[in-house]
Amino acid sequence: MYPAQFDYRRAGSVDEALGLLQEHEDAKLMAGGHSLIPMMKLRLAQPPVVIDIGRLDELKGISEAGGSVRVGSLTTHAEIAASDVLAARCPVLAEAAGHIGDAQVRNRGTIGGNIAHADPGSDIPPVLVLVGASVHLQSPSGTRSVAAGDFFQDLLMTDVGEDEILTHVEAPALGAGTGAAYLKFEHPASGYAVVGAAASVTVQNGRCTAAGLVVGGVSATPTTVDVSSLVGSDLSDDAIAAAASGLDAEDPIGDIFASGDYRVHVGKVYGKRALAAARDRAS
Amino acid sequence: MARVLGTSIKRREDPALITGRGKYTDDLKAEGMAHAAIVRSPYAHARIRGIDTSAAEALPGVLAVLTARDVAAAGIPGVVPVGWLLPDLVTPAHPMIAADTVRHVGDAVAVVVAEDRYLARDAADRVAVDYEPLDAVADVVAALEDGAPAVHEEAPGNVAFDWEIGERESVDAAFASAAHTVELDLRNNRLIPHAIEPRAVLASYDSSTGEMTIHMTSQNPHVHRLLMTLASLGMPEHKVRIVAPEVGGGFGSKIHHYADEAIVGLCSMKLDRPVKWTATRTETNLTDAHGRDHSTHCAMALDADGRITGLRVDTAAAMGAYLSTFAPAVPTYLYGTLLSGQYDIPAIHCHVTGVFTHTAPVDAYRGAGRPEATYVVERLMHLAGDATGLGPVEVRRRNFVSPDAFPYQTQVALAYDSGNYGPAMDRALEMIGYDDLKSEQASRRDNGGKQIGIGFSSYIEACGLAPSAVVGSLGAQAGQWESADVRVHPTASVTVYTGSSSHGQGHETTFSQIVADKLGIAPEAVEVIHGDTDLVQFGMGTYGSRSAAVGGSAIVKSVEKIIEKGKKIAAHLLEASAEDLEYEDGNFRVAGSPDRSLGLGDVALQAYLAHNYPDDLEPGLSATSFYDPANFTYPFGTHVCVVEVDTETGSIELLRYAAVDDVGNVINPMIVDGQLHGGLAQGIGQALWENAVYDESGQLVSGSLMDYAVPKIHNLIPFELDRTTTPCPHNPLGVKGVGEAGAIASPAAVVNAVVDALAPFGISHIDMPLTPEKVWRAVNS
């Protein structure tokens, strides 16, 4: 587990980091290092330069901004899991972050590094897609934001450009009467999600007015399930099961632990259970 | 003085280990130390057409690149031997470095030595090997099929050996007249040992003296020295010192002699410099000897009363690409001989085929043969409980060897010295609340949803491999005794030199308790030295749950000799007859005259002064013993596992695990419980998660911890442990082994529980590991 030779640069600011990215072709940004370093140790990644942005305070922290919660890209999973702001405004994101790895991983790993790596078994992406979060990027030419649903493009591929740094994520606060839940079917070896189901249900005046379900782990990117049949329904177990059974994946992921067919099946079961948990939390 | 034997004193090893001050092989540094990286085959089977080392050699800081050619040029034996022979065993050569053919992914083809380990790795990547890939076979059943790719030309059909035990005819007769029969085809999944410390070696050759010191991850330094010098490096045994510093677990994987350690020794000899190599986790997974990997057909015959009349077992056991140190013994003498379990079985026959495959070698891993045997017997007992209608408890009780039948001669060579199986079952049922669980199970079956199952495993194990003459007659190329040198110093503190080398078990604590108890001194006054061939007399090491029973007994023998000698010295000083002296609580006393006594310290001092001393006695107060036991020891017990199965996803949740074990007298209950916990974690891991998977081309697809699931603490539950005590009748401590019991008993308990939960779905068997997908498919088929 000895990486190939590389140069290490520590950025003192986002601007400096952007400059270093321009300067060094094929450089990799490192935040918590929990995805990049294992890849480098296995020599699956051999970047000539690693730019350490892990100490940039400007990219850390959780704050409320209007109707949204802004989460800096260097905020750790542990901070997200324990955040009072998120507990009040978007608890499902904190719930998912609490499922990542173990305490050591959560203390080091960051939300920005996690979603920029875009592992299909990651717990965060389906939640960001579910709540309609936006991902904010900065380059020498300015800033832009992209909807989480468009951010994840393929296996380990995102919309982050070569000259861009992911600065923060903005998650809208859950509306009144909305319950949400994240349920994880954990891989016994890696601890990643074989299937991770994020669901939300809004109930107003005893009637379902909105519902969402996004399932991770089944495909290269989070799979959104059309559960609009629940709107106006009584949210009975049968109605929920019927809605969750709409999960479909053309080319599901399969490995020695769980085949594609099985993942789709578990995605439906966990989707159903996540919806039921969201229903029970709504009101 | 309070007894110290049987008390849970804290492990003296732990303060250093848990504060990071333990010195493991990789922590050691030597002046002028260079680093080795081993170039390994990416193919399971290939011919080596050529190796170009020039690009690696050209890197500044690279000291040497060695291949098989250099092994040949060195004029050394250059092979990795097998240490257990069976009749008609095919023993193809295992070269330290592959010369013309590689036979598994990870087979060594070259080694690079450089000034640092990063550079060594860079250079290893630059060694260009021209391979001609050949067809490979990784699966034990596929390797036996007609036309399967041959692993070795010398082994037609990939058969390494064909072995049997018991009487086929009497078993056939039992089946012919059986009232009930049950049968099963099963796989015992291949496991990777995963010691937390990977294998490592620091070899330091000094040409000025012709001596080599090798620090390495070893469970048995003397055995490693013997094999290393005799078969690999060709050095005189007395010129090689092997030291096992702190060793971070082994589970058997550090018993065996591997090519890598010998290669590093050769590098040090060639360069006349210390050379270090530490396996990466990837290398560990590719090259540590794996465990298990059986394919078995088994069947049991019972009479109308549910009494077993016959057992038939036919197993194909993977050996891997080469025969590892004790590999042939594991699926034969440590497996076939255990098939009587706790039961009085009048007819048993077992046939085993040892099979070469293009995979890492398979050898002893925690339990070694006995988990596989227990799994066969206890899965069949579960089915027999169903087939006879007696249920899992009664069918076992009805067949237990009766407590008055010991010593009990089985039909498969072993003679059980002692046992009392009923009370362990009684206690396990009481602990688990069996009747309540049965009603809960019935109501869940009526109501649907998650189902619960209760699984039993009543196991026997034979450990403390012995005696030497017997294992020699079975093919062992080694004795199976243990040594101890106990030295009482002039001030009455004691140093024990034991041949039983610890790799995490707590020997220093346990052995100090034995000596302290027997001599009536404080454990703190006893130092325990092990794991160094220059300090310690020849010893056999730690494996097969032998250290307390064999190593501990050797220590007792030495202490007894010391007390006898001390009596002579004390008698002289007290002007009494030695026959009239007693030794108690650290004092030599004249029987009947309590005021005429001398402390151990008084006697020890006089032993070294020898001023006022018996004429016919040598000075000094120390004794060496080589203890060769009369028999194995036979721990046993009953384990009960309760699971909940989510039939919608196939997920299994452990609800309860109760284990009642009889390991004889207990020296340190905390350490015994710890051994059980570890063994249970690994056995439950085998049942539910662990699986070494090779694809059809022989690539290890579960080669990293991202895919190979070692149990983690949050996967497990608190274990409920209790004991019965049936002392071993033939060793001085009455102790039996405990290190492997958990791993032996638990796979069957877990699988039986899951199968019990799924009985309403008509499921009678699922192969390990019971992954959710397998369970779900079984439920839905």
Short mmCIF file of C-alpha atoms in Angstrom, two decimals, chain B residues 224-583:
data_model
loop_
_atom_site.label_atom_id
_atom_site.label_comp_id
_atom_site.label_asym_id
_atom_site.label_seq_id
_atom_site.Cartn_x
_atom_site.Cartn_y
_atom_site.Cartn_z
CA HIS B 224 10.41 -21.83 11.00
CA ARG B 225 14.17 -21.99 11.60
CA LEU B 226 14.23 -25.69 10.82
CA LEU B 227 12.29 -25.32 7.56
CA MET B 228 14.05 -22.11 6.55
CA THR B 229 17.53 -23.56 6.96
CA LEU B 230 16.89 -27.10 5.82
CA ALA B 231 14.77 -26.55 2.73
CA SER B 232 15.06 -22.94 1.68
CA LEU B 233 18.32 -21.19 2.51
CA GLY B 234 20.59 -24.15 3.20
CA MET B 235 22.26 -22.43 6.15
CA PRO B 236 23.44 -24.32 9.25
CA GLU B 237 20.64 -24.28 11.81
CA HIS B 238 22.94 -22.94 14.56
CA LYS B 239 23.86 -19.92 12.44
CA VAL B 240 20.29 -18.71 12.20
CA ARG B 241 18.37 -17.00 14.96
CA ILE B 242 14.65 -16.44 14.52
CA VAL B 243 12.88 -13.97 16.74
CA ALA B 244 9.15 -13.43 16.86
CA PRO B 245 8.66 -10.04 18.49
CA GLU B 246 5.11 -8.94 19.23
CA VAL B 247 2.94 -10.84 16.76
CA GLY B 248 -0.45 -9.37 15.95
CA GLY B 249 -2.57 -12.46 15.54
CA GLY B 250 -2.13 -15.41 13.26
CA PHE B 251 -5.09 -17.81 13.49
CA GLY B 252 -2.75 -20.39 11.94
CA SER B 253 -1.56 -18.25 9.06
CA LYS B 254 1.77 -17.62 10.79
CA ILE B 255 2.48 -21.28 11.49
CA HIS B 256 3.37 -21.96 7.91
CA HIS B 257 6.68 -21.43 6.18
CA TYR B 258 6.21 -19.16 3.18
CA ALA B 259 8.33 -18.33 0.17
CA ASP B 260 8.38 -14.62 0.99
CA GLU B 261 10.27 -14.87 4.27
CA ALA B 262 12.86 -17.13 2.62
CA ILE B 263 13.19 -14.73 -0.32
CA VAL B 264 13.94 -11.86 2.03
CA GLY B 265 16.53 -14.01 3.80
CA LEU B 266 18.21 -14.66 0.46
CA CYS B 267 18.18 -10.93 -0.32
CA SER B 268 19.98 -10.21 2.94
CA MET B 269 22.58 -12.90 2.22
CA LYS B 270 23.19 -11.53 -1.28
CA LEU B 271 23.49 -7.91 -0.17
CA ASP B 272 25.08 -8.51 3.25
CA ARG B 273 22.61 -5.96 4.61
CA PRO B 274 19.46 -6.14 6.69
CA VAL B 275 16.40 -6.35 4.46
CA LYS B 276 12.81 -5.81 5.53
CA TRP B 277 9.56 -6.78 3.89
CA THR B 278 6.06 -6.21 5.21
CA ALA B 279 3.11 -7.59 3.29
CA THR B 280 0.48 -5.16 2.15
CA ARG B 281 -3.09 -6.19 2.92
CA THR B 282 -3.47 -7.11 -0.74
CA GLU B 283 -0.41 -9.38 -0.58
CA THR B 284 -1.66 -10.89 2.65
CA ASN B 285 -4.93 -11.82 1.00
CA LEU B 286 -3.23 -13.28 -2.05
CA THR B 287 -0.51 -15.24 -0.27
CA ASP B 288 -1.43 -16.11 3.33
CA ALA B 289 -2.58 -19.71 3.42
CA HIS B 290 -6.37 -19.70 3.25
CA GLY B 291 -8.68 -21.92 5.29
CA ARG B 292 -11.47 -24.49 4.65
CA ASP B 293 -12.69 -24.77 1.00
CA HIS B 294 -14.37 -28.15 0.99
CA SER B 295 -17.04 -29.64 -1.19
CA THR B 296 -18.73 -32.47 0.67
CA HIS B 297 -21.43 -35.04 0.22
CA CYS B 298 -22.50 -36.50 3.53
CA ALA B 299 -25.26 -38.77 4.80
CA MET B 300 -26.40 -40.19 8.08
CA ALA B 301 -28.40 -43.36 8.81
CA LEU B 302 -30.58 -43.71 11.89
CA ASP B 303 -32.68 -46.50 13.32
CA ALA B 304 -36.37 -46.24 14.19
CA ASP B 305 -35.50 -44.92 17.65
CA GLY B 306 -33.43 -42.11 16.21
CA ARG B 307 -30.09 -43.67 17.08
CA ILE B 308 -27.35 -43.07 14.56
CA THR B 309 -26.24 -46.25 12.84
CA GLY B 310 -23.92 -44.91 10.16
CA LEU B 311 -22.21 -41.81 8.81
CA ARG B 312 -20.80 -41.45 5.32
CA VAL B 313 -18.69 -38.48 4.23
CA ASP B 314 -17.00 -37.78 0.92
CA THR B 315 -15.02 -34.56 0.67
CA ALA B 316 -13.01 -32.77 -1.96
CA ALA B 317 -10.61 -30.48 -0.13
CA ALA B 318 -8.72 -27.72 -1.91
CA MET B 319 -4.97 -27.65 -1.35
CA GLY B 320 -4.35 -24.64 -3.58
CA ALA B 321 -1.40 -24.37 -5.92
CA TYR B 322 1.21 -25.86 -3.58
CA LEU B 323 1.17 -27.99 -0.46
CA SER B 324 1.57 -25.62 2.47
CA THR B 325 3.38 -26.69 5.65
CA PHE B 326 0.68 -28.77 7.36
CA ALA B 327 -1.92 -28.70 4.58
CA PRO B 328 -2.33 -32.46 4.04
CA ALA B 329 -3.11 -33.04 7.74
CA VAL B 330 -5.95 -30.53 7.93
CA PRO B 331 -8.69 -32.22 5.86
CA THR B 332 -7.57 -35.71 6.94
CA TYR B 333 -6.32 -36.32 10.47
CA LEU B 334 -7.83 -33.11 11.82
CA TYR B 335 -11.13 -33.67 9.99
CA GLY B 336 -12.00 -37.32 9.35
CA THR B 337 -11.07 -38.22 12.92
CA LEU B 338 -13.55 -35.74 14.35
CA LEU B 339 -16.61 -37.05 12.55
CA SER B 340 -17.98 -38.96 15.50
CA GLY B 341 -18.69 -35.64 17.21
CA GLN B 342 -20.27 -36.08 20.63
CA TYR B 343 -22.07 -39.17 19.43
CA ASP B 344 -21.82 -42.90 19.75
CA ILE B 345 -21.72 -43.77 16.06
CA PRO B 346 -21.08 -47.45 15.34
CA ALA B 347 -20.03 -47.05 11.71
CA ILE B 348 -18.28 -44.15 10.02
CA HIS B 349 -16.53 -43.88 6.71
CA CYS B 350 -14.84 -40.78 5.35
CA HIS B 351 -13.11 -40.38 2.01
CA VAL B 352 -11.14 -37.23 1.22
CA THR B 353 -9.57 -36.14 -2.03
CA GLY B 354 -6.93 -33.44 -1.76
CA VAL B 355 -7.14 -31.24 -4.83
CA PHE B 356 -4.66 -28.86 -6.40
CA THR B 357 -6.21 -25.60 -7.63
CA HIS B 358 -4.74 -22.42 -9.12
CA THR B 359 -5.27 -20.49 -5.90
CA ALA B 360 -3.42 -19.52 -2.77
CA PRO B 361 -2.53 -22.60 -0.72
CA VAL B 362 -4.99 -23.79 1.92
CA ASP B 363 -3.70 -24.79 5.35
CA ALA B 364 -4.60 -24.64 9.03
CA TYR B 365 -6.86 -21.74 9.98
CA ARG B 366 -8.44 -21.42 13.44
CA GLY B 367 -9.96 -24.83 14.05
CA ALA B 368 -8.27 -26.46 11.05
CA GLY B 369 -10.40 -29.40 9.95
CA ARG B 370 -12.46 -29.50 13.13
CA PRO B 371 -14.85 -26.69 12.13
CA GLU B 372 -15.39 -28.49 8.83
CA ALA B 373 -16.08 -31.81 10.63
CA THR B 374 -18.37 -30.19 13.17
CA TYR B 375 -20.27 -28.46 10.40
CA VAL B 376 -20.88 -31.78 8.63
CA VAL B 377 -21.98 -33.62 11.78
CA GLU B 378 -24.09 -30.84 13.26
CA ARG B 379 -25.85 -29.96 10.00
CA LEU B 380 -26.75 -33.63 9.63
CA MET B 381 -27.94 -33.77 13.24
CA HIS B 382 -30.26 -30.87 12.51
CA LEU B 383 -31.71 -32.73 9.54
CA ALA B 384 -31.90 -35.92 11.61
CA GLY B 385 -33.93 -34.08 14.24
CA ASP B 386 -36.44 -33.19 11.51
CA ALA B 387 -36.41 -36.58 9.79
CA THR B 388 -36.97 -38.55 12.99
CA GLY B 389 -39.42 -36.06 14.41
CA LEU B 390 -37.34 -35.95 17.59
CA GLY B 391 -36.24 -32.36 17.07
CA PRO B 392 -32.72 -30.98 17.45
CA VAL B 393 -32.41 -31.45 21.21
CA GLU B 394 -33.71 -34.97 21.69
CA VAL B 395 -31.92 -36.45 18.67
CA ARG B 396 -28.65 -35.16 20.08
CA ARG B 397 -29.33 -36.35 23.62
CA ARG B 398 -30.29 -39.78 22.40
CA ASN B 399 -26.94 -40.17 20.66
CA PHE B 400 -24.51 -38.54 23.11
CA VAL B 401 -21.69 -40.79 24.22
CA SER B 402 -22.80 -41.81 27.71
CA PRO B 403 -20.79 -40.27 30.57
CA ASP B 404 -19.87 -43.72 31.84
CA ALA B 405 -18.50 -44.81 28.46
CA PHE B 406 -15.23 -42.86 28.73
CA PRO B 407 -12.56 -43.42 27.64
CA TYR B 408 -14.55 -43.80 24.43
CA GLN B 409 -13.02 -45.28 21.31
CA THR B 410 -14.54 -43.77 18.16
CA GLN B 411 -14.68 -45.51 14.80
CA VAL B 412 -12.31 -42.87 13.40
CA ALA B 413 -9.13 -43.43 15.42
CA LEU B 414 -9.57 -40.97 18.27
CA ALA B 415 -10.11 -42.17 21.82
CA TYR B 416 -11.93 -39.53 23.84
CA ASP B 417 -10.35 -39.40 27.29
CA SER B 418 -13.28 -37.77 29.08
CA GLY B 419 -16.60 -36.08 28.52
CA ASN B 420 -20.02 -35.40 29.93
CA TYR B 421 -22.18 -33.95 27.21
CA GLY B 422 -25.66 -33.78 28.72
CA PRO B 423 -25.07 -31.02 31.30
CA ALA B 424 -23.74 -28.57 28.70
CA MET B 425 -26.92 -29.08 26.65
CA ASP B 426 -29.07 -28.70 29.77
CA ARG B 427 -27.40 -25.46 30.72
CA ALA B 428 -27.58 -24.05 27.19
CA LEU B 429 -31.32 -24.73 27.03
CA GLU B 430 -31.82 -23.08 30.39
CA MET B 431 -29.81 -20.01 29.41
CA ILE B 432 -31.61 -19.52 26.14
CA GLY B 433 -35.12 -20.16 27.49
CA TYR B 434 -35.82 -22.74 24.84
CA ASP B 435 -39.51 -23.35 25.51
CA ASP B 436 -40.36 -19.65 25.38
CA LEU B 437 -38.44 -19.29 22.16
CA LYS B 438 -40.34 -22.19 20.64
CA SER B 439 -43.68 -20.54 21.43
CA GLU B 440 -42.46 -17.22 20.06
CA GLN B 441 -41.38 -19.02 16.91
CA ALA B 442 -44.79 -20.70 16.56
CA SER B 443 -46.66 -17.43 16.86
CA ARG B 444 -44.39 -15.74 14.30
CA ARG B 445 -44.99 -18.60 11.93
CA ASP B 446 -48.73 -18.04 12.31
CA ASN B 447 -48.50 -14.29 11.86
CA GLY B 448 -45.96 -14.01 9.05
CA GLY B 449 -43.32 -11.29 8.86
CA LYS B 450 -39.86 -11.75 10.28
CA GLN B 451 -39.20 -15.33 11.35
CA ILE B 452 -37.00 -16.56 14.15
CA GLY B 453 -34.92 -19.71 14.24
CA ILE B 454 -33.01 -21.59 16.92
CA GLY B 455 -29.89 -23.51 15.97
CA PHE B 456 -27.78 -25.93 17.98
CA SER B 457 -24.24 -27.09 17.70
CA SER B 458 -22.95 -29.73 20.10
CA TYR B 459 -19.30 -29.92 19.20
CA ILE B 460 -16.25 -31.87 20.14
CA GLU B 461 -12.73 -30.87 19.36
CA ALA B 462 -9.42 -32.61 19.64
CA CYS B 463 -6.65 -30.20 20.43
CA GLY B 464 -3.19 -30.13 21.86
CA LEU B 465 -2.08 -32.41 19.03
CA ALA B 466 -0.31 -35.42 20.59
CA PRO B 467 1.50 -37.63 21.36
CA SER B 468 4.58 -37.36 19.14
CA ALA B 469 4.79 -41.05 18.30
CA VAL B 470 1.17 -41.07 17.16
CA VAL B 471 1.37 -37.93 15.01
CA GLY B 472 4.62 -39.28 13.58
CA SER B 473 2.86 -42.47 12.54
CA LEU B 474 0.22 -40.31 10.86
CA GLY B 475 2.79 -38.47 8.75
CA ALA B 476 3.86 -35.44 10.79
CA GLN B 477 7.45 -34.51 10.09
CA ALA B 478 7.60 -32.93 13.55
CA GLY B 479 7.12 -33.91 17.18
CA GLN B 480 4.16 -32.58 19.11
CA TRP B 481 5.56 -32.05 22.57
CA GLU B 482 6.45 -28.78 24.25
CA SER B 483 9.41 -27.54 26.22
CA ALA B 484 9.84 -25.36 29.29
CA ASP B 485 12.94 -24.20 31.12
CA VAL B 486 12.08 -22.73 34.52
CA ARG B 487 14.85 -20.90 36.33
CA VAL B 488 14.52 -19.79 39.95
CA HIS B 489 16.91 -16.91 40.56
CA PRO B 490 18.90 -16.53 43.81
CA THR B 491 16.33 -14.00 45.06
CA ALA B 492 13.45 -16.37 44.27
CA SER B 493 12.06 -14.56 41.29
CA VAL B 494 11.56 -16.82 38.31
CA THR B 495 12.12 -16.75 34.57
CA VAL B 496 10.26 -19.21 32.38
CA TYR B 497 11.57 -20.01 28.89
CA THR B 498 8.72 -21.60 26.99
CA GLY B 499 8.72 -23.12 23.53
CA SER B 500 5.13 -22.05 23.19
CA SER B 501 5.46 -18.71 21.41
CA SER B 502 2.60 -16.28 21.95
CA HIS B 503 1.01 -14.23 19.21
CA GLY B 504 -1.60 -12.43 21.27
CA GLN B 505 -3.03 -15.16 23.51
CA GLY B 506 -1.60 -13.84 26.79
CA HIS B 507 0.92 -16.59 27.53
CA GLU B 508 2.97 -14.25 29.69
CA THR B 509 0.02 -13.73 31.99
CA THR B 510 -1.29 -17.28 31.95
CA PHE B 511 2.04 -19.03 32.34
CA SER B 512 3.03 -16.70 35.18
CA GLN B 513 -0.19 -17.73 36.92
CA ILE B 514 0.74 -21.40 36.61
CA VAL B 515 4.19 -20.89 38.07
CA ALA B 516 3.00 -18.50 40.76
CA ASP B 517 0.32 -20.96 41.83
CA LYS B 518 2.61 -23.97 41.93
CA LEU B 519 5.45 -22.16 43.70
CA GLY B 520 3.27 -20.03 45.97
CA ILE B 521 4.78 -16.76 44.81
CA ALA B 522 3.29 -13.65 43.23
CA PRO B 523 2.69 -13.71 39.45
CA GLU B 524 4.69 -10.47 39.26
CA ALA B 525 7.75 -12.46 40.36
CA VAL B 526 7.57 -14.57 37.21
CA GLU B 527 8.90 -13.47 33.83
CA VAL B 528 7.95 -15.43 30.71
CA ILE B 529 10.32 -15.50 27.74
CA HIS B 530 9.28 -16.93 24.39
CA GLY B 531 9.66 -16.50 20.67
CA ASP B 532 13.45 -16.41 20.27
CA THR B 533 15.46 -19.39 19.09
CA ASP B 534 18.64 -18.07 20.74
CA LEU B 535 17.03 -17.58 24.14
CA VAL B 536 14.65 -20.50 24.26
CA GLN B 537 15.30 -24.22 23.85
CA PHE B 538 13.63 -25.91 20.88
CA GLY B 539 9.88 -25.55 21.12
CA MET B 540 6.93 -26.33 18.89
CA GLY B 541 5.01 -23.05 19.10
CA THR B 542 1.42 -22.00 19.44
CA TYR B 543 -1.35 -23.52 17.33
CA GLY B 544 -4.06 -26.12 17.60
CA SER B 545 -5.14 -24.88 21.05
CA ARG B 546 -2.06 -26.49 22.56
CA SER B 547 -0.31 -23.86 24.65
CA ALA B 548 -2.01 -24.35 28.02
CA ALA B 549 -2.45 -28.10 27.73
CA VAL B 550 1.01 -28.94 26.37
CA GLY B 551 3.14 -25.83 27.02
CA GLY B 552 1.57 -25.24 30.43
CA SER B 553 2.08 -28.89 31.39
CA ALA B 554 5.77 -28.66 30.45
CA ILE B 555 6.07 -25.72 32.82
CA VAL B 556 4.39 -27.70 35.61
CA LYS B 557 6.82 -30.58 35.03
CA SER B 558 9.76 -28.20 35.43
CA VAL B 559 8.30 -26.63 38.55
CA GLU B 560 7.81 -30.10 40.05
CA LYS B 561 11.47 -30.89 39.38
CA ILE B 562 12.48 -27.63 41.04
CA ILE B 563 10.42 -28.42 44.11
CA GLU B 564 11.96 -31.88 44.34
CA LYS B 565 15.45 -30.44 44.13
CA GLY B 566 14.55 -27.68 46.57
CA LYS B 567 13.42 -30.31 49.04
CA LYS B 568 16.84 -31.92 48.93
CA ILE B 569 18.55 -28.59 49.54
CA ALA B 570 16.13 -27.67 52.32
CA ALA B 571 16.45 -31.09 53.90
CA HIS B 572 20.20 -30.64 54.00
CA LEU B 573 19.90 -27.20 55.59
CA LEU B 574 17.21 -28.30 58.05
CA GLU B 575 19.00 -31.55 58.80
CA ALA B 576 15.95 -33.53 57.88
CA SER B 577 15.19 -36.21 55.35
CA ALA B 578 13.99 -34.97 51.94
CA GLU B 579 11.10 -37.46 52.08
CA ASP B 580 9.81 -35.66 55.17
CA LEU B 581 9.63 -32.29 53.47
CA GLU B 582 6.51 -30.63 52.12
CA TYR B 583 6.30 -27.59 49.89
#
